[in-house]
Amino acid sequence: MSSVTPVIGIDFGTSNSKMAWYNPLTQQAAPLKNAEGDDVTPSAVYFGEHETLVGQPAIDMLEDEQAWDRVILSVKRSMVDAPVYNLPDNRVVSPLEVAAEILRKLRHDAEEFHFQEEIKHTVVTCPANFDGLERDEIQKAAQMAGFSEVELLPEPVAAALAYTHTREQEGFQVGNYVLIYDLGGGTFDLAILVREGGVQFRLGLEPDGIKRCGGDDFDEALYNYCDKLAQEKLGRPISLTGMRDLHFLYECRKRKEILTGHKHRTFSSYLAPDSRQFKYELDQTTFENLIHNQVKKTVEKTKAVLEQAHALSFKIDTFVLVGGSAQVPLVKRMLDENLPLKAIMWPYREVAVALGAAYHAYNKWNAGPSGKFQSTEYSKFRDMAEIVWRGSPAAVETEREENKPKIETPDQSKPGDFTLVNTLNGHANIVWCVAVSPDGQTLASGSEDGTIRVWNLDTGRMLRKLDGHAGGVYTVAICPDSQTLLSGSADGNIRMWNLLSGALLHVFTGPSGWTANVTSFAVSPDGRLLASGSRDKTIKFWNLTTGMMLRPLVGHTDTVWSVAFSPHDGQLLASSGADHTVRLWNLRTGMLIRSFSTQTASVHSVVFSPNGQLLVYGEGDQNIQFWNLRTGAQLRPITGLSGMINSVIFSPADGKFLACGSSDRVIRLWNLREGVQIGTFSGHTGSVQKIAFSPDGQTLVSGSADATVKIWRRT
Amino acid sequence: MDFMDKIEQDLKKALNEAAMQLHEARPNLLLGDPAAQLKKIATQVSQSCIVAVVGQVKVGKSSFINALLHDDLAKVGTTETTATINYFRYSEGDLAPDSTVCCFFRDGHSSYVDRAFLNGLQGNDIETLRRSQEIDHLEYYLRNHDLERIMLVDTPGTNAAVDEHQNVVAEFMRLEKQLRDRHDEETKELADTADAVIYLIGAVAGSTDQKFLEEFHELTKGRSEAFNAVGVMSKIDLHSETIERRVELSAKIANQLQENLNTVVPVSAGIYRALDSLLANNRARLKRLVETLEGIASGKFDKFFFSPNHYLRTDPDWPASLELRKELRGNLEWSVFATIARVAVEHSFDLDAIEKQLRAIAGFDQLRDVLELHIFQRSRILRYYSKVNLARQVLNKLRFLLPSDKHDSEGRDKLERYLKFIQQTGDVGCNATTAHELEALVKKSLALQVEPLDSIVERLVREFDVIFHKLEQYNEDFGALQVVIKHASLFLPTEIDELKEILGWYGLEVENRLSLDYVRERQRQWRRISLYDTNSIRRDVANQVVERYGRIQKKLGGN
């Protein structure tokens, strides 16, 4: 927990502000309550002689005849070339200071009541049409408030992010063109957002809206109506001073909220100065008539924006209502009646913008450079024991003096220490995959011919042929018990066999209608879990004990070519795909820790080093990339290869050697400790598809497009 | 230096500076050469504010413009060249008749044209179309006071007119369509690029506010902004019901369109024109009309004025001969004539009252007030505003439309990555000297890397943002002042005096005239109003005034 940078998202509003955080346990952003116990903090500051109050306590001071002139409200609209406000004691405050006080309170309340530690990072939202100068002012205010790292995010982008992330977590699909209808306290904003991938959005059109239109107007309409009622019933206005009775105005706000749920209510107020009782009845219809014109204006505006979007061929598929005032039932009703698109009333409408800011903040500061949600595990992971893949510091010193770059220059003269001992014929087509049992006895191979063959590793004798798949067998795995064989095929099925008897134990079928081919397997170190990558871009999990399919990992945007569990703990999963990315997932939380993007290359093979410190993958047909997971640093790659890198493996146990099989028919071997290539093994007459070490590291097997399996032994 | 002069200077400087920096940073930018565009905008800053009159074909734009320009145009002798774009510019001194109208041809040449030439553009035949096709636009040079501050553009109008001509040949259809399409395009462009727009809509069937609204929507297409657009309902004289309800209708429409139109004014160019002849020679014609009408027996008026036919019917009750009746009507449109007659009756034949009422219906006095307040007085701010926004658009476009420039930032990213790599792991595997050399090399190339276009644009746009905010503040003060004047009854006379002073009625340099204590006290008072006043208009104005005092106080060095 403590290794996560504490971050909050802030919706700094003209009349109200909100804050939220991202909860890694629920994987959802949630609003944070302020010291008063509310989600919403009025953007008001009271500058007393000895104290500064922010939020509702500041608003409350407005009712004090002695103190009202120390309360400053709604400064957001004039932050650039700002005016100053003078206080009774000849003090002067600027909007910047007022904004900073509001942000400081939010920060303080979040620290005090929630994080119990200092918060230095925040994402603050601002209106979509704020220009650079206005954004600078918000940034300055946040810095004055004690945030050292500040990022700004346009409000509608935040709302779209929050909605999309939440809904997709819940398993629903959200479209690519989102219209955000934001009816707040003071302003009405409309924005069209275009999805850029993941939950990232950009503005598709100039944002539009109405400057003075929102809940404050609704409150006032109700106030004026009540004023009329008071005249009729009591023969007096609400206020006898000729000024607005702010207390009654706030009551109107509450009445308004009550009327969203009640058709008809009787209310009672006590009017100043003599606390005269004022009993009156209000019903929803009356209230809706009062605000009908205001709402109609927003509907007209929305219609116009939809027409503009249509003209630009944006196919708006998602129409979300956010903002506190969107909850007035009339809003949705009128929108639905007048627009071709159904409006979605989202339960988190009031805090949507803050939630989006929280997601963005977590994403930014608790994730890797590729910017995806990262779990707390990552930091823990970085503390694991050290490994330096190119040897000890001493070795490094020697290398420096010799000044001899090693890895890039394969030492061709020196023969590799593996020699070909056996070529296994039998398959009628490409051998896609090979696997060696953990006891080192058996070898399994899967082929395009739809069969799996099981061989004695020592003698090379074929033990059995397993038929059943209706398509090529792309992947095989043998469980830690050395008895269970799993095979995945182009037919979309996964079969579980008894390796010794050849009996079919189980057929795993995916969700109905799921026919995507299974491209790759990984069995968790404890043998309980099977991960499978497939052409449908997902990584699926199967409980090998119960046969149940578990929640898939979604994120890759193209075929998943390879999956690997982290050794020992099996807590992490690495996956690689045709979408040019390698992704590292936390299996405990199901969250993406980090995504490594390659330049333009499909990644066919990803692997952890046996001690779990390195993540290694072949980048297209050129490089093998190394990442130190402890430091998060990218290490020097092996470059200049030729042929698609189909399979990269570490020698078991020590991880001293790295082998790679490529489409140029060659298997290469490096000594990572010394940083040299020690062998190039040819013999296959077709692309090398998959290689595997025996558990003792003494035997290497390879499956090839030439339909053979070859066995190589250390000499 | 005057506030507006300063803005003008800053804007030109920022434009030239931006053009220069952009050109230096990226001399070979394609895409319409933004540097040249900015330079061009710089040269346009000091030109007059362009006000476009936009309306559908046959909405009566020409008579409207004529009325607006105090008939200076009529003196030139032409009114109906609707098939061309016409610019009306100010001219000092009386020009010789042969150098009043200049025709700019599409092939680039231009020449002064005479009345015969203009008459040749007024028909609805194939020859007129052929001639119009050659013309880019006409410029009229008028000695009109209003044109000192603005340049008026008469657009050909939108929407293809349904051709009622009898013997249309294919050639005519083709030419007309070509011309129409071109003019549609040009009208849209003018409406989009003009500094201010007067949207004109004509008579609407049924005269319901909904119909008018739809027409305005159709015309403005949601592009117009209240900031620089005024709506005009012309030809309200076509239906007596529209005349009666004109104030109510225009208020309703203005309310509905308050985001798109500054205000909506009903006018009748027909009544306006009729007034000219009615009032000539000491109201001679009006007097005769009124005398005749006075003789009509009570209860007969509605019958006689039910239609043009009823008017001319033989009836023993008519106190005037048929000839006299024909003469009284003259060439007036029936609806205009009937309206005048009705006004005369309704105002008990009191000549002063009748004239006043007809002027009110004509609406041009009110319209001129509105234009004076919304456009003429603000001509410079409107001009600078539109140019600032244009500059921002030119720059912002670069951010989205130039994928080729991504290479720059990619190269930069790459170098930064190399540097990080060298610093992290570079000294592992080769000797320290090499590592340091390598590091120095990468750093050097990084320094040579050009600034990415994104960041250049970001930097340059800010210069314009600064000007934009100044203009916006000025405009908000101005807007508040307009509200005060419009709703004068909500304010005390002393308040109005104060607001006029503060919001720039007497110029903006109020700082020198006010003391710090006064400013503090007044800000406090207006803050009180902004919080507690029962009237939302007063609160809005108060908010603006509070800010204004806050800025003055800052300049006075309060604190």
Short mmCIF file of N, CA and C in Angstrom, two decimals, chain A residues 468-574:
data_model
loop_
_atom_site.label_atom_id
_atom_site.label_comp_id
_atom_site.label_asym_id
_atom_site.label_seq_id
_atom_site.Cartn_x
_atom_site.Cartn_y
_atom_site.Cartn_z
N GLY A 468 -7.74 -36.03 -32.24
CA GLY A 468 -8.96 -35.48 -31.65
C GLY A 468 -9.21 -34.04 -32.06
N HIS A 469 -8.15 -33.28 -32.14
CA HIS A 469 -8.35 -31.88 -32.52
C HIS A 469 -8.80 -31.78 -33.97
N ALA A 470 -9.64 -30.85 -34.23
CA ALA A 470 -10.17 -30.68 -35.57
C ALA A 470 -9.37 -29.65 -36.35
N GLY A 471 -8.26 -29.20 -35.77
CA GLY A 471 -7.42 -28.23 -36.47
C GLY A 471 -6.00 -28.39 -35.99
N GLY A 472 -5.09 -27.62 -36.58
CA GLY A 472 -3.69 -27.68 -36.19
C GLY A 472 -3.53 -27.47 -34.70
N VAL A 473 -2.54 -28.14 -34.13
CA VAL A 473 -2.28 -27.98 -32.70
C VAL A 473 -1.19 -26.92 -32.55
N TYR A 474 -1.55 -25.79 -31.97
CA TYR A 474 -0.63 -24.67 -31.91
C TYR A 474 0.21 -24.66 -30.65
N THR A 475 -0.32 -25.31 -29.62
CA THR A 475 0.42 -25.19 -28.36
C THR A 475 0.18 -26.42 -27.49
N VAL A 476 1.24 -26.86 -26.83
CA VAL A 476 1.12 -27.96 -25.85
C VAL A 476 1.84 -27.55 -24.57
N ALA A 477 1.38 -28.11 -23.47
CA ALA A 477 2.04 -27.85 -22.20
C ALA A 477 1.91 -29.10 -21.35
N ILE A 478 2.93 -29.35 -20.55
CA ILE A 478 2.87 -30.49 -19.64
C ILE A 478 2.88 -29.94 -18.22
N CYS A 479 1.95 -30.42 -17.41
CA CYS A 479 1.79 -29.88 -16.07
C CYS A 479 2.95 -30.34 -15.17
N PRO A 480 3.14 -29.64 -14.02
CA PRO A 480 4.24 -29.98 -13.12
C PRO A 480 4.22 -31.45 -12.67
N ASP A 481 3.01 -32.10 -12.73
CA ASP A 481 2.95 -33.51 -12.31
C ASP A 481 3.57 -34.45 -13.34
N SER A 482 3.97 -33.90 -14.49
CA SER A 482 4.54 -34.67 -15.59
C SER A 482 3.59 -35.73 -16.13
N GLN A 483 2.33 -35.63 -15.77
CA GLN A 483 1.38 -36.65 -16.21
C GLN A 483 0.28 -36.07 -17.07
N THR A 484 0.06 -34.77 -16.89
CA THR A 484 -1.06 -34.16 -17.60
C THR A 484 -0.56 -33.33 -18.76
N LEU A 485 -1.15 -33.58 -19.90
CA LEU A 485 -0.78 -32.84 -21.10
C LEU A 485 -1.95 -31.97 -21.52
N LEU A 486 -1.63 -30.75 -21.90
CA LEU A 486 -2.68 -29.86 -22.40
C LEU A 486 -2.34 -29.48 -23.83
N SER A 487 -3.37 -29.42 -24.65
CA SER A 487 -3.12 -29.03 -26.03
C SER A 487 -4.17 -28.01 -26.46
N GLY A 488 -3.71 -27.03 -27.23
CA GLY A 488 -4.63 -26.00 -27.73
C GLY A 488 -4.54 -25.97 -29.23
N SER A 489 -5.71 -25.75 -29.84
CA SER A 489 -5.74 -25.94 -31.28
C SER A 489 -6.48 -24.82 -31.99
N ALA A 490 -6.28 -24.84 -33.30
CA ALA A 490 -6.99 -23.91 -34.17
C ALA A 490 -8.50 -24.15 -34.09
N ASP A 491 -8.91 -25.31 -33.62
CA ASP A 491 -10.35 -25.58 -33.54
C ASP A 491 -10.99 -24.86 -32.33
N GLY A 492 -10.17 -24.16 -31.57
CA GLY A 492 -10.70 -23.37 -30.46
C GLY A 492 -10.82 -24.16 -29.17
N ASN A 493 -10.54 -25.44 -29.20
CA ASN A 493 -10.68 -26.25 -27.98
C ASN A 493 -9.33 -26.46 -27.30
N ILE A 494 -9.44 -26.70 -26.02
CA ILE A 494 -8.25 -27.10 -25.26
C ILE A 494 -8.56 -28.50 -24.73
N ARG A 495 -7.63 -29.39 -24.95
CA ARG A 495 -7.86 -30.76 -24.47
C ARG A 495 -6.84 -31.11 -23.40
N MET A 496 -7.31 -31.87 -22.47
CA MET A 496 -6.43 -32.31 -21.39
C MET A 496 -6.30 -33.83 -21.51
N TRP A 497 -5.07 -34.29 -21.56
CA TRP A 497 -4.80 -35.70 -21.77
C TRP A 497 -3.95 -36.23 -20.62
N ASN A 498 -4.06 -37.57 -20.48
CA ASN A 498 -3.09 -38.22 -19.61
C ASN A 498 -1.90 -38.56 -20.48
N LEU A 499 -0.78 -38.01 -20.11
CA LEU A 499 0.41 -38.13 -20.96
C LEU A 499 0.84 -39.59 -21.08
N LEU A 500 0.65 -40.33 -20.01
CA LEU A 500 1.15 -41.71 -20.00
C LEU A 500 0.20 -42.65 -20.72
N SER A 501 -1.09 -42.49 -20.47
CA SER A 501 -2.03 -43.42 -21.07
C SER A 501 -2.59 -42.91 -22.40
N GLY A 502 -2.49 -41.60 -22.61
CA GLY A 502 -3.07 -41.02 -23.83
C GLY A 502 -4.56 -40.80 -23.72
N ALA A 503 -5.12 -41.01 -22.52
CA ALA A 503 -6.56 -40.84 -22.34
C ALA A 503 -6.92 -39.36 -22.37
N LEU A 504 -8.04 -39.05 -23.03
CA LEU A 504 -8.55 -37.67 -23.04
C LEU A 504 -9.28 -37.45 -21.74
N LEU A 505 -8.82 -36.50 -20.94
CA LEU A 505 -9.42 -36.29 -19.62
C LEU A 505 -10.54 -35.26 -19.66
N HIS A 506 -10.35 -34.26 -20.49
CA HIS A 506 -11.32 -33.16 -20.45
C HIS A 506 -11.16 -32.31 -21.72
N VAL A 507 -12.26 -31.77 -22.15
CA VAL A 507 -12.19 -30.77 -23.23
C VAL A 507 -12.70 -29.46 -22.66
N PHE A 508 -11.84 -28.47 -22.68
CA PHE A 508 -12.26 -27.15 -22.21
C PHE A 508 -12.86 -26.40 -23.38
N THR A 509 -14.10 -26.02 -23.21
CA THR A 509 -14.68 -25.19 -24.26
C THR A 509 -14.94 -23.81 -23.68
N GLY A 510 -14.76 -22.84 -24.51
CA GLY A 510 -14.94 -21.47 -24.06
C GLY A 510 -16.42 -21.12 -24.03
N PRO A 511 -16.70 -19.85 -23.92
CA PRO A 511 -18.08 -19.40 -23.95
C PRO A 511 -18.72 -19.84 -25.28
N SER A 512 -20.02 -20.01 -25.28
CA SER A 512 -20.67 -20.51 -26.49
C SER A 512 -20.35 -19.58 -27.65
N GLY A 513 -20.07 -20.21 -28.76
CA GLY A 513 -19.77 -19.42 -29.94
C GLY A 513 -18.31 -19.01 -30.03
N TRP A 514 -17.53 -19.37 -29.02
CA TRP A 514 -16.12 -18.99 -29.02
C TRP A 514 -15.34 -19.98 -29.87
N THR A 515 -14.80 -19.49 -30.97
CA THR A 515 -14.10 -20.42 -31.85
C THR A 515 -12.68 -19.97 -32.12
N ALA A 516 -12.29 -18.86 -31.45
CA ALA A 516 -10.96 -18.33 -31.76
C ALA A 516 -9.88 -19.35 -31.45
N ASN A 517 -8.87 -19.41 -32.28
CA ASN A 517 -7.83 -20.39 -32.02
C ASN A 517 -7.04 -20.08 -30.78
N VAL A 518 -6.58 -21.15 -30.20
CA VAL A 518 -5.70 -21.03 -29.04
C VAL A 518 -4.28 -21.01 -29.58
N THR A 519 -3.53 -19.99 -29.27
CA THR A 519 -2.21 -19.85 -29.86
C THR A 519 -1.09 -20.22 -28.91
N SER A 520 -1.36 -20.10 -27.62
CA SER A 520 -0.25 -20.28 -26.68
C SER A 520 -0.77 -20.67 -25.30
N PHE A 521 0.09 -21.29 -24.55
CA PHE A 521 -0.24 -21.78 -23.22
C PHE A 521 0.80 -21.37 -22.21
N ALA A 522 0.36 -21.30 -20.97
CA ALA A 522 1.31 -21.31 -19.87
C ALA A 522 0.60 -21.95 -18.70
N VAL A 523 1.29 -22.83 -17.99
CA VAL A 523 0.72 -23.45 -16.80
C VAL A 523 1.38 -22.80 -15.60
N SER A 524 0.56 -22.45 -14.60
CA SER A 524 1.11 -21.77 -13.43
C SER A 524 2.06 -22.72 -12.70
N PRO A 525 3.03 -22.17 -11.98
CA PRO A 525 4.03 -23.01 -11.30
C PRO A 525 3.39 -24.07 -10.38
N ASP A 526 2.23 -23.74 -9.80
CA ASP A 526 1.61 -24.72 -8.92
C ASP A 526 0.74 -25.70 -9.70
N GLY A 527 0.68 -25.55 -10.98
CA GLY A 527 -0.04 -26.50 -11.81
C GLY A 527 -1.55 -26.39 -11.73
N ARG A 528 -2.06 -25.34 -11.11
CA ARG A 528 -3.50 -25.25 -10.95
C ARG A 528 -4.19 -24.45 -12.05
N LEU A 529 -3.40 -23.61 -12.67
CA LEU A 529 -4.02 -22.63 -13.55
C LEU A 529 -3.40 -22.73 -14.94
N LEU A 530 -4.25 -22.70 -15.94
CA LEU A 530 -3.76 -22.65 -17.30
C LEU A 530 -4.12 -21.29 -17.88
N ALA A 531 -3.13 -20.65 -18.47
CA ALA A 531 -3.41 -19.39 -19.18
C ALA A 531 -3.30 -19.70 -20.66
N SER A 532 -4.25 -19.18 -21.44
CA SER A 532 -4.16 -19.41 -22.87
C SER A 532 -4.34 -18.10 -23.61
N GLY A 533 -3.45 -17.92 -24.58
CA GLY A 533 -3.59 -16.74 -25.43
C GLY A 533 -4.33 -17.18 -26.68
N SER A 534 -5.08 -16.23 -27.28
CA SER A 534 -5.79 -16.66 -28.47
C SER A 534 -5.95 -15.53 -29.47
N ARG A 535 -6.45 -15.91 -30.62
CA ARG A 535 -6.63 -14.93 -31.68
C ARG A 535 -7.71 -13.92 -31.35
N ASP A 536 -8.56 -14.21 -30.37
CA ASP A 536 -9.60 -13.23 -30.05
C ASP A 536 -9.08 -12.12 -29.14
N LYS A 537 -7.77 -12.00 -29.03
CA LYS A 537 -7.09 -10.89 -28.34
C LYS A 537 -7.13 -11.00 -26.82
N THR A 538 -7.77 -12.03 -26.31
CA THR A 538 -7.85 -12.13 -24.86
C THR A 538 -6.90 -13.20 -24.35
N ILE A 539 -6.69 -13.13 -23.05
CA ILE A 539 -5.97 -14.20 -22.37
C ILE A 539 -6.99 -14.85 -21.45
N LYS A 540 -7.20 -16.15 -21.63
CA LYS A 540 -8.21 -16.82 -20.82
C LYS A 540 -7.52 -17.67 -19.76
N PHE A 541 -8.25 -17.90 -18.68
CA PHE A 541 -7.69 -18.69 -17.58
C PHE A 541 -8.62 -19.84 -17.27
N TRP A 542 -8.03 -20.95 -17.02
CA TRP A 542 -8.81 -22.14 -16.73
C TRP A 542 -8.31 -22.73 -15.43
N ASN A 543 -9.26 -23.05 -14.58
CA ASN A 543 -8.89 -23.75 -13.37
C ASN A 543 -8.74 -25.21 -13.74
N LEU A 544 -7.52 -25.73 -13.63
CA LEU A 544 -7.26 -27.08 -14.11
C LEU A 544 -7.87 -28.13 -13.19
N THR A 545 -8.23 -27.75 -12.00
CA THR A 545 -8.86 -28.70 -11.09
C THR A 545 -10.34 -28.83 -11.38
N THR A 546 -10.99 -27.71 -11.59
CA THR A 546 -12.44 -27.73 -11.77
C THR A 546 -12.86 -27.64 -13.24
N GLY A 547 -11.93 -27.18 -14.10
CA GLY A 547 -12.28 -27.01 -15.50
C GLY A 547 -13.00 -25.71 -15.78
N MET A 548 -13.18 -24.90 -14.74
CA MET A 548 -13.91 -23.65 -14.91
C MET A 548 -13.07 -22.61 -15.64
N MET A 549 -13.72 -21.81 -16.46
CA MET A 549 -13.03 -20.70 -17.07
C MET A 549 -13.13 -19.51 -16.12
N LEU A 550 -12.01 -18.84 -15.91
CA LEU A 550 -12.01 -17.69 -15.00
C LEU A 550 -12.06 -16.40 -15.81
N ARG A 551 -11.99 -15.29 -15.09
CA ARG A 551 -12.10 -13.99 -15.77
C ARG A 551 -10.92 -13.77 -16.72
N PRO A 552 -11.18 -13.41 -17.94
CA PRO A 552 -10.09 -13.21 -18.89
C PRO A 552 -9.39 -11.86 -18.68
N LEU A 553 -8.21 -11.75 -19.25
CA LEU A 553 -7.52 -10.46 -19.27
C LEU A 553 -7.74 -9.85 -20.64
N VAL A 554 -8.22 -8.64 -20.63
CA VAL A 554 -8.55 -7.98 -21.89
C VAL A 554 -7.66 -6.76 -22.04
N GLY A 555 -7.15 -6.55 -23.20
CA GLY A 555 -6.30 -5.38 -23.40
C GLY A 555 -5.56 -5.42 -24.72
N HIS A 556 -5.08 -6.60 -25.06
CA HIS A 556 -4.39 -6.69 -26.35
C HIS A 556 -5.36 -6.35 -27.46
N THR A 557 -4.82 -5.74 -28.49
CA THR A 557 -5.70 -5.31 -29.57
C THR A 557 -5.52 -6.19 -30.81
N ASP A 558 -4.74 -7.25 -30.65
CA ASP A 558 -4.60 -8.19 -31.76
C ASP A 558 -4.28 -9.55 -31.14
N THR A 559 -4.05 -10.54 -31.98
CA THR A 559 -3.76 -11.88 -31.52
C THR A 559 -2.72 -11.91 -30.39
N VAL A 560 -3.01 -12.70 -29.39
CA VAL A 560 -2.02 -12.92 -28.33
C VAL A 560 -1.16 -14.11 -28.74
N TRP A 561 0.13 -13.88 -28.90
CA TRP A 561 1.01 -14.94 -29.41
C TRP A 561 1.66 -15.77 -28.31
N SER A 562 1.82 -15.18 -27.16
CA SER A 562 2.63 -15.88 -26.16
C SER A 562 2.23 -15.43 -24.77
N VAL A 563 2.21 -16.38 -23.84
CA VAL A 563 1.94 -16.04 -22.45
C VAL A 563 2.95 -16.75 -21.55
N ALA A 564 3.27 -16.14 -20.41
CA ALA A 564 4.21 -16.78 -19.49
C ALA A 564 3.88 -16.37 -18.06
N PHE A 565 3.90 -17.34 -17.15
CA PHE A 565 3.74 -17.04 -15.72
C PHE A 565 5.09 -16.69 -15.14
N SER A 566 5.07 -15.78 -14.15
CA SER A 566 6.33 -15.54 -13.45
C SER A 566 6.68 -16.80 -12.67
N PRO A 567 7.97 -17.14 -12.57
CA PRO A 567 8.37 -18.36 -11.88
C PRO A 567 8.03 -18.29 -10.39
N HIS A 568 8.05 -19.42 -9.75
CA HIS A 568 7.83 -19.53 -8.29
C HIS A 568 6.44 -19.12 -7.84
N ASP A 569 6.18 -17.79 -7.83
CA ASP A 569 4.92 -17.34 -7.24
C ASP A 569 3.76 -17.37 -8.22
N GLY A 570 4.05 -17.29 -9.50
CA GLY A 570 2.97 -17.29 -10.49
C GLY A 570 2.05 -16.10 -10.36
N GLN A 571 2.53 -15.04 -9.74
CA GLN A 571 1.68 -13.88 -9.51
C GLN A 571 1.56 -12.98 -10.72
N LEU A 572 2.56 -13.06 -11.58
CA LEU A 572 2.55 -12.18 -12.75
C LEU A 572 2.36 -13.00 -14.00
N LEU A 573 1.80 -12.38 -14.97
CA LEU A 573 1.69 -13.02 -16.27
C LEU A 573 2.22 -12.04 -17.30
N ALA A 574 3.07 -12.56 -18.19
CA ALA A 574 3.52 -11.72 -19.29
C ALA A 574 2.84 -12.24 -20.55
#
